[in-house]
mmCIF file of C-alpha atoms in Angstrom:
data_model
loop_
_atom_site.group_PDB
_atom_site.id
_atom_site.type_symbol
_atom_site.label_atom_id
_atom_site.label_comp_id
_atom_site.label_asym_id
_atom_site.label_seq_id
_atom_site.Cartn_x
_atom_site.Cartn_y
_atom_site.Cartn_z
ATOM 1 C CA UNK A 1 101.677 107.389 122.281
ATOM 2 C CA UNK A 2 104.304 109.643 121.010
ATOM 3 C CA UNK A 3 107.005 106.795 121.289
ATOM 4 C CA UNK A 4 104.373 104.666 119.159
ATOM 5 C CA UNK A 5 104.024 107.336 116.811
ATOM 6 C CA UNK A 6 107.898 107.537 116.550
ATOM 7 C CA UNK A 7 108.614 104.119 116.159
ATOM 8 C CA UNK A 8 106.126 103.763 113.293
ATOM 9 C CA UNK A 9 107.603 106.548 111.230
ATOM 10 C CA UNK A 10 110.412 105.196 111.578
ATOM 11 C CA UNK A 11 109.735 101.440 110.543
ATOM 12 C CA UNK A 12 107.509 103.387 107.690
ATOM 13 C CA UNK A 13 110.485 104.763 106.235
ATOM 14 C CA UNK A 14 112.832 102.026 106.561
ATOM 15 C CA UNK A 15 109.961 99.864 104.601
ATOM 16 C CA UNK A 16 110.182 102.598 101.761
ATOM 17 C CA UNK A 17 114.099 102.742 101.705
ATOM 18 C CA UNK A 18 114.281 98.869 101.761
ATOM 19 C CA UNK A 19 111.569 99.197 98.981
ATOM 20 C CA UNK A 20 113.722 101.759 96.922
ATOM 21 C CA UNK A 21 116.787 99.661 97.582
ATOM 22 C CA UNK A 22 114.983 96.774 96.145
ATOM 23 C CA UNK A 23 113.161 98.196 93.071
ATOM 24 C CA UNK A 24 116.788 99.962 92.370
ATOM 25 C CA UNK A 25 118.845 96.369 92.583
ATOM 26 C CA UNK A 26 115.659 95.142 90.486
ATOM 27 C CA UNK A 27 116.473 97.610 87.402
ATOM 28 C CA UNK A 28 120.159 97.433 87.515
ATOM 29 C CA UNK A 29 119.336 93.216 87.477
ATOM 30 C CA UNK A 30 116.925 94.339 84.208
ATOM 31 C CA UNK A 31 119.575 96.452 82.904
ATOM 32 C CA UNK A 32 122.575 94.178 82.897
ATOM 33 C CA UNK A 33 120.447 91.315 81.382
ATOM 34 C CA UNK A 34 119.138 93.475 78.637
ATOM 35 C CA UNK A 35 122.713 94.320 77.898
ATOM 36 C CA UNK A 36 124.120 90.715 78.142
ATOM 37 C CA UNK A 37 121.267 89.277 75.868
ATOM 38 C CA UNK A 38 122.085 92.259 73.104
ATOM 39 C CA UNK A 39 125.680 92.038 72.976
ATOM 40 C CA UNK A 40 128.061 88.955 72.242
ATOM 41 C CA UNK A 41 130.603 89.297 75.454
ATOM 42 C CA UNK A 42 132.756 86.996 75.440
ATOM 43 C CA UNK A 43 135.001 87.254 78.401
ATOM 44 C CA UNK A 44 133.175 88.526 81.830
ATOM 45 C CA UNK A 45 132.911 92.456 82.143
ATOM 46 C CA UNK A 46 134.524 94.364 85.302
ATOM 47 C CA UNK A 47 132.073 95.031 87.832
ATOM 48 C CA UNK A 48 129.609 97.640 86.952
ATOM 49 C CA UNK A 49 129.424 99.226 90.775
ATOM 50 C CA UNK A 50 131.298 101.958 92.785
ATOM 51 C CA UNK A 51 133.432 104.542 90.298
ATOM 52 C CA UNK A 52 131.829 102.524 87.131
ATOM 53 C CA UNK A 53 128.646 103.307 85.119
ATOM 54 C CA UNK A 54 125.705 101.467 86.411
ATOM 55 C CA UNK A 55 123.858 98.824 84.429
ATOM 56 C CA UNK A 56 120.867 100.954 83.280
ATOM 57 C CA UNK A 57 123.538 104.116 81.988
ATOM 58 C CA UNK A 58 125.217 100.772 80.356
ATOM 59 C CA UNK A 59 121.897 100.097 78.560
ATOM 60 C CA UNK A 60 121.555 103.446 77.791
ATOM 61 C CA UNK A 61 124.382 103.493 75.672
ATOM 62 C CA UNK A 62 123.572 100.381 74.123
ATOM 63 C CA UNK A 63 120.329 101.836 72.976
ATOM 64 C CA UNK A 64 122.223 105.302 72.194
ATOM 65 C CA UNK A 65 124.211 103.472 69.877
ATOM 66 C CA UNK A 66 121.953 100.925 68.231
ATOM 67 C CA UNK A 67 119.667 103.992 67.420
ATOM 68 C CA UNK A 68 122.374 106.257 66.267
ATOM 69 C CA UNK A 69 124.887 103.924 64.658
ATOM 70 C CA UNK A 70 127.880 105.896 65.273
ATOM 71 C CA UNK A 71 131.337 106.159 63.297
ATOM 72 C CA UNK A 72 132.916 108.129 65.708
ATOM 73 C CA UNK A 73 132.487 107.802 69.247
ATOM 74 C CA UNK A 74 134.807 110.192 72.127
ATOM 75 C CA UNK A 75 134.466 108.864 75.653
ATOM 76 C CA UNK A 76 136.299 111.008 79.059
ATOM 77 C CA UNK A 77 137.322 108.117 81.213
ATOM 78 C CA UNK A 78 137.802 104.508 80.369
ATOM 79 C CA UNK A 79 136.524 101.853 81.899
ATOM 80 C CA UNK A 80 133.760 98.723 81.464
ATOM 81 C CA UNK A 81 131.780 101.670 78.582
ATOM 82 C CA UNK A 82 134.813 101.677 76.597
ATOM 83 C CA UNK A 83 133.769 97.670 75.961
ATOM 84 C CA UNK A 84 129.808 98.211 75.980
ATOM 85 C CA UNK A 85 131.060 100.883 73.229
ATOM 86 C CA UNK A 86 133.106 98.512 71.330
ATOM 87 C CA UNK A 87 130.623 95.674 71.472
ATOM 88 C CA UNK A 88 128.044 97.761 70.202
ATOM 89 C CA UNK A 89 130.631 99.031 67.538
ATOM 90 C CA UNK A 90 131.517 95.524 66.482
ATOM 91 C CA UNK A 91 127.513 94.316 66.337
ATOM 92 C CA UNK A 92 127.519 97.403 63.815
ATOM 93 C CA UNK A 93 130.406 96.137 61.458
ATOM 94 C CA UNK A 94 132.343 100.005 61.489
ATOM 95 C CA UNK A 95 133.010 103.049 64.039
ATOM 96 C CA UNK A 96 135.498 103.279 67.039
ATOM 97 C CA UNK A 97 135.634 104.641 70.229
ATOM 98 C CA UNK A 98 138.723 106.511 71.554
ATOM 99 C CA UNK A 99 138.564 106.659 75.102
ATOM 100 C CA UNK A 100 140.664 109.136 77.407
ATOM 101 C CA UNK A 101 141.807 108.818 80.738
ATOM 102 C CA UNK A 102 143.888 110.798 83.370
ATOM 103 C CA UNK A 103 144.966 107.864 85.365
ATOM 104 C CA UNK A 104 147.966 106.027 84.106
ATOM 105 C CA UNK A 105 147.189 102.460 86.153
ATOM 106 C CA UNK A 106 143.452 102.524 84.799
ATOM 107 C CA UNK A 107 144.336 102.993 81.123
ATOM 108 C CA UNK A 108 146.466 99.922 81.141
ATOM 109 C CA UNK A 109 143.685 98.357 82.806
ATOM 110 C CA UNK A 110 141.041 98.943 80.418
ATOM 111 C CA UNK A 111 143.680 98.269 77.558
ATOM 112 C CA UNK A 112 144.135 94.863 78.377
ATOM 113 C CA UNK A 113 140.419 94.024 79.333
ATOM 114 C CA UNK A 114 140.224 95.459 75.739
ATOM 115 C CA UNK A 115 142.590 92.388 74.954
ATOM 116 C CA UNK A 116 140.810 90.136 76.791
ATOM 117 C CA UNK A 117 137.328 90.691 74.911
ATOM 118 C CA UNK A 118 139.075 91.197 71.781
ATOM 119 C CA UNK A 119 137.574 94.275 70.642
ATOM 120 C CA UNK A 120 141.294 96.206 69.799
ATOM 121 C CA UNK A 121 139.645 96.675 66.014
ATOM 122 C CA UNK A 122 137.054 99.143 67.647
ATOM 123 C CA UNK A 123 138.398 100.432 70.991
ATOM 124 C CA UNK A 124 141.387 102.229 71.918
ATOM 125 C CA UNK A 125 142.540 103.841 75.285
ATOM 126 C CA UNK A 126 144.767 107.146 75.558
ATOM 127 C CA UNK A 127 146.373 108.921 78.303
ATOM 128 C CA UNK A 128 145.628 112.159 78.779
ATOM 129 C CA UNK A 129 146.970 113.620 82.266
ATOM 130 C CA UNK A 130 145.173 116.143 83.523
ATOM 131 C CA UNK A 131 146.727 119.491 83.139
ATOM 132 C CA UNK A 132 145.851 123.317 83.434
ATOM 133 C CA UNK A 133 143.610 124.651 80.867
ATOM 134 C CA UNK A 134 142.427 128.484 80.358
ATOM 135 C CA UNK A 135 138.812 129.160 79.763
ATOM 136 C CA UNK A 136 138.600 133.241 79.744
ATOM 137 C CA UNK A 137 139.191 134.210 83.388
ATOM 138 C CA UNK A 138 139.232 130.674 84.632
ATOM 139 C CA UNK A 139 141.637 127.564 85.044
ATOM 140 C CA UNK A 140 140.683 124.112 85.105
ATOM 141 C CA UNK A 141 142.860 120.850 85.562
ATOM 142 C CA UNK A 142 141.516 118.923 82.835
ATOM 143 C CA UNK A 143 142.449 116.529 80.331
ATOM 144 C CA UNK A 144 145.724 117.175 78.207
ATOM 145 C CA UNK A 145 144.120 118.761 74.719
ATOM 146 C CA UNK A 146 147.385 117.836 72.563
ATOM 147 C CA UNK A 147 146.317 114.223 73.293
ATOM 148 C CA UNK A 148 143.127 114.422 71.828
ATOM 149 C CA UNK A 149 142.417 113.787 68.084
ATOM 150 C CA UNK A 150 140.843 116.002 65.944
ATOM 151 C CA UNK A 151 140.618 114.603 62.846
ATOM 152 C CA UNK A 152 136.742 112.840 62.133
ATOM 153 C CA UNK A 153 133.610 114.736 63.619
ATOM 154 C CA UNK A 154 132.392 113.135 67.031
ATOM 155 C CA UNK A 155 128.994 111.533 66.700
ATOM 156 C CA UNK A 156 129.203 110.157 70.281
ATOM 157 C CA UNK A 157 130.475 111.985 73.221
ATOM 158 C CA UNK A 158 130.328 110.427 76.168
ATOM 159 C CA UNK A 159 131.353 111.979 79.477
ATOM 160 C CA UNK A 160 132.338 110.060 82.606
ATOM 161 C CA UNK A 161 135.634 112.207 83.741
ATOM 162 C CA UNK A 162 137.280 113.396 85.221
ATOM 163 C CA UNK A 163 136.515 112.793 88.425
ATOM 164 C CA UNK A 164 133.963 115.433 90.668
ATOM 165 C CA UNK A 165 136.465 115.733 93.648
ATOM 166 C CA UNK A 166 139.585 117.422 91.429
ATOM 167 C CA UNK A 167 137.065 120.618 91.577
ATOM 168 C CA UNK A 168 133.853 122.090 91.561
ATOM 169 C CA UNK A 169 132.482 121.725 88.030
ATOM 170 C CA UNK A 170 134.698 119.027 86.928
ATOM 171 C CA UNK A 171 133.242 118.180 83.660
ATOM 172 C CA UNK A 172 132.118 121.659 82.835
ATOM 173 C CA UNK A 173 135.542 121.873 80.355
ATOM 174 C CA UNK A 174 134.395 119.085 78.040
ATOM 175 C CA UNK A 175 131.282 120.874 75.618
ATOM 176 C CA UNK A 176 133.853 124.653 75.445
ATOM 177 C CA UNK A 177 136.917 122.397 74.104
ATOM 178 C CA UNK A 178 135.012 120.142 72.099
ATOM 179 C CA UNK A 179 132.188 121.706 70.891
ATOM 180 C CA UNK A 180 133.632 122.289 67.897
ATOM 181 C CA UNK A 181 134.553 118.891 67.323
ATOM 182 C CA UNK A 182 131.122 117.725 67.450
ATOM 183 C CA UNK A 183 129.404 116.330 64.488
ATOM 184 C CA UNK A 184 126.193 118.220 63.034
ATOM 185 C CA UNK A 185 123.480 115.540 64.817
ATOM 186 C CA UNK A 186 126.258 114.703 67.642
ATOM 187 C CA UNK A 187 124.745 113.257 70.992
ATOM 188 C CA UNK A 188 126.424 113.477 74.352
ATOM 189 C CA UNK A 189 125.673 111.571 77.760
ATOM 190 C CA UNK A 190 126.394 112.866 80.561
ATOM 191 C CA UNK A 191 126.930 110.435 83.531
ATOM 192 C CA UNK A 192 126.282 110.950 87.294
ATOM 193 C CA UNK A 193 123.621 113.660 86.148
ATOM 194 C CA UNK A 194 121.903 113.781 89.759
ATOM 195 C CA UNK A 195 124.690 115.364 91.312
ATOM 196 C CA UNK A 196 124.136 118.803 91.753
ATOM 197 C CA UNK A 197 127.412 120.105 90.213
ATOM 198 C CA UNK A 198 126.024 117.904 86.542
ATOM 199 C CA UNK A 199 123.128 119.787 86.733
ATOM 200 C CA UNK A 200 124.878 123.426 86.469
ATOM 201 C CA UNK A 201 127.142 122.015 84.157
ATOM 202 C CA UNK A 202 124.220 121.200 82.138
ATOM 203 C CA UNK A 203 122.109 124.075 82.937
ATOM 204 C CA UNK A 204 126.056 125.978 81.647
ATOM 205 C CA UNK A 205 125.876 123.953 78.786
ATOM 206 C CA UNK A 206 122.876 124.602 76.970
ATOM 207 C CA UNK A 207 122.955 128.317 78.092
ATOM 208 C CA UNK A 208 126.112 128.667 75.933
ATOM 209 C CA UNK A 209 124.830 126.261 73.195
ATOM 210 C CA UNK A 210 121.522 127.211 72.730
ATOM 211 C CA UNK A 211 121.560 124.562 69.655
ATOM 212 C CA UNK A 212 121.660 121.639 72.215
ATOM 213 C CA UNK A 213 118.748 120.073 73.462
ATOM 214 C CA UNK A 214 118.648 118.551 76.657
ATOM 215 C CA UNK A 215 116.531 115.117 78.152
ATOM 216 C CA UNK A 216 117.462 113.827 82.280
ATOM 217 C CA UNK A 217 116.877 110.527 83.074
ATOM 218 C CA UNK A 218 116.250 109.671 86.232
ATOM 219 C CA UNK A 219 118.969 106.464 86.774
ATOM 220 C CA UNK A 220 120.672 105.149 89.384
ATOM 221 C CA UNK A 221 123.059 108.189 89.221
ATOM 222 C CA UNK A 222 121.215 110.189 86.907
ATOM 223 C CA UNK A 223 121.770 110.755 82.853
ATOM 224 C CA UNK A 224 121.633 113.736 81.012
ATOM 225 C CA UNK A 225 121.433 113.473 76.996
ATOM 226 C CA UNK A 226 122.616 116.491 75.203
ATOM 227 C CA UNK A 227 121.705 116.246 71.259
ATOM 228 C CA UNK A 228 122.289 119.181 68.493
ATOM 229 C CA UNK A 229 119.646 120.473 66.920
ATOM 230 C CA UNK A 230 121.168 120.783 63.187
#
């Protein structure tokens, strides 16, 4: 009896994680076709698994966009975004998206898939090594500030870099260095929000900024959307 009871918790919970897996591959399906049926691609995108966004943050920022109609859009890492970005810029008529990466090989990769779907009028990637940066007491590798413009006000921030292994809190850098760059009704995005070291950043985030509002979304990897108050 207690091997029956074993064996049917067990199949019980394989049912639910096969019926997770499948209602999860079912969204990201939704998600990609929702994007492809919005915006005019004309050259197929990189795969949208692994290190990328997922399909339903993809959508997200296609909605983001379309709602918010931005002229200036800042994105940390480059990658199959920077082109939902610059579709959804070029469906608008105006705005750009500067994009910047740490890793040399994937810059030049996302430049030329940039090529390839023609979107060079709205998209542009820049390397930014990482380097040391001071933040009071603390030092964080992070991207190289004197690469990053400064001229027009972010609408758009998007955050997908750098990468969580480099150190605890990774992303944490991006709203003290930036914040001021921000536009008045700026939004940010924050992806891989269901790991637990996006949620203190977040939780960091709006402590400091108490002017920032703050939504989670519970996708594949999670999404947090920051948005200013003003």
């Amino acid at each position: 009896e207690a091997l029956t009871a074993l064996l049917e918790q067990h199949f019980s919970e394989l049912r639910a994680n096969q019926e997770a897996i499948g209602d999860n591959l079912y969204r990201q399906l939704e998600a990609l076709h929702a994007i492809t049926s919005i915006l005019p691609v004309r050259y197929p995108l990189p795969p949208m698994r692994g290190w990328a966004i997922s399909p339903d943050f993809g959508s997200l920022l296609v909605a983001e966009i379309h709602d918010k109609k931005p002229h200036v859009v800042m994105e940390l890492g480059s990658g199959v975004s920077t082109l939902l970005i610059a579709y959804c810029l070029e469906r608008l008529g105006r705005g750009r998206v500067v994009a910047y990466d740490h890793d040399a090989d994937y810059c030049a990769k996302t430049r030329d898939n940039i090529k390839r779907h023609a979107l060079d009028r709205f998209a542009e990637v820049v390397h930014a090594p990482l380097t040391k940066v001071q933040l009071g007491e603390d030092r964080w590798d992070w991207y190289d500030t004197t690469r990053i413009e400064t001229g027009e006000k972010t609408d758009l921030l998007v955050i997908d870099g750098p990468p969580g292994q480099i150190q605890a809190l990774s992303r944490y850098p991006a709203l003290p260095l930036l914040y001021k760059q921000l536009a008045g009704k700026a939004v940010i995005l924050l992806d891989d929000a269901a790991r637990s070291d996006e949620k203190l950043i977040v939780d960091r985030w709006t402590g400091e900024f108490t002017d920032l509002s703050h939504e989670y979304l519970a996708l594949e990897k999670g999404a947090s959307i920051l948005r200013r108050k003003q």
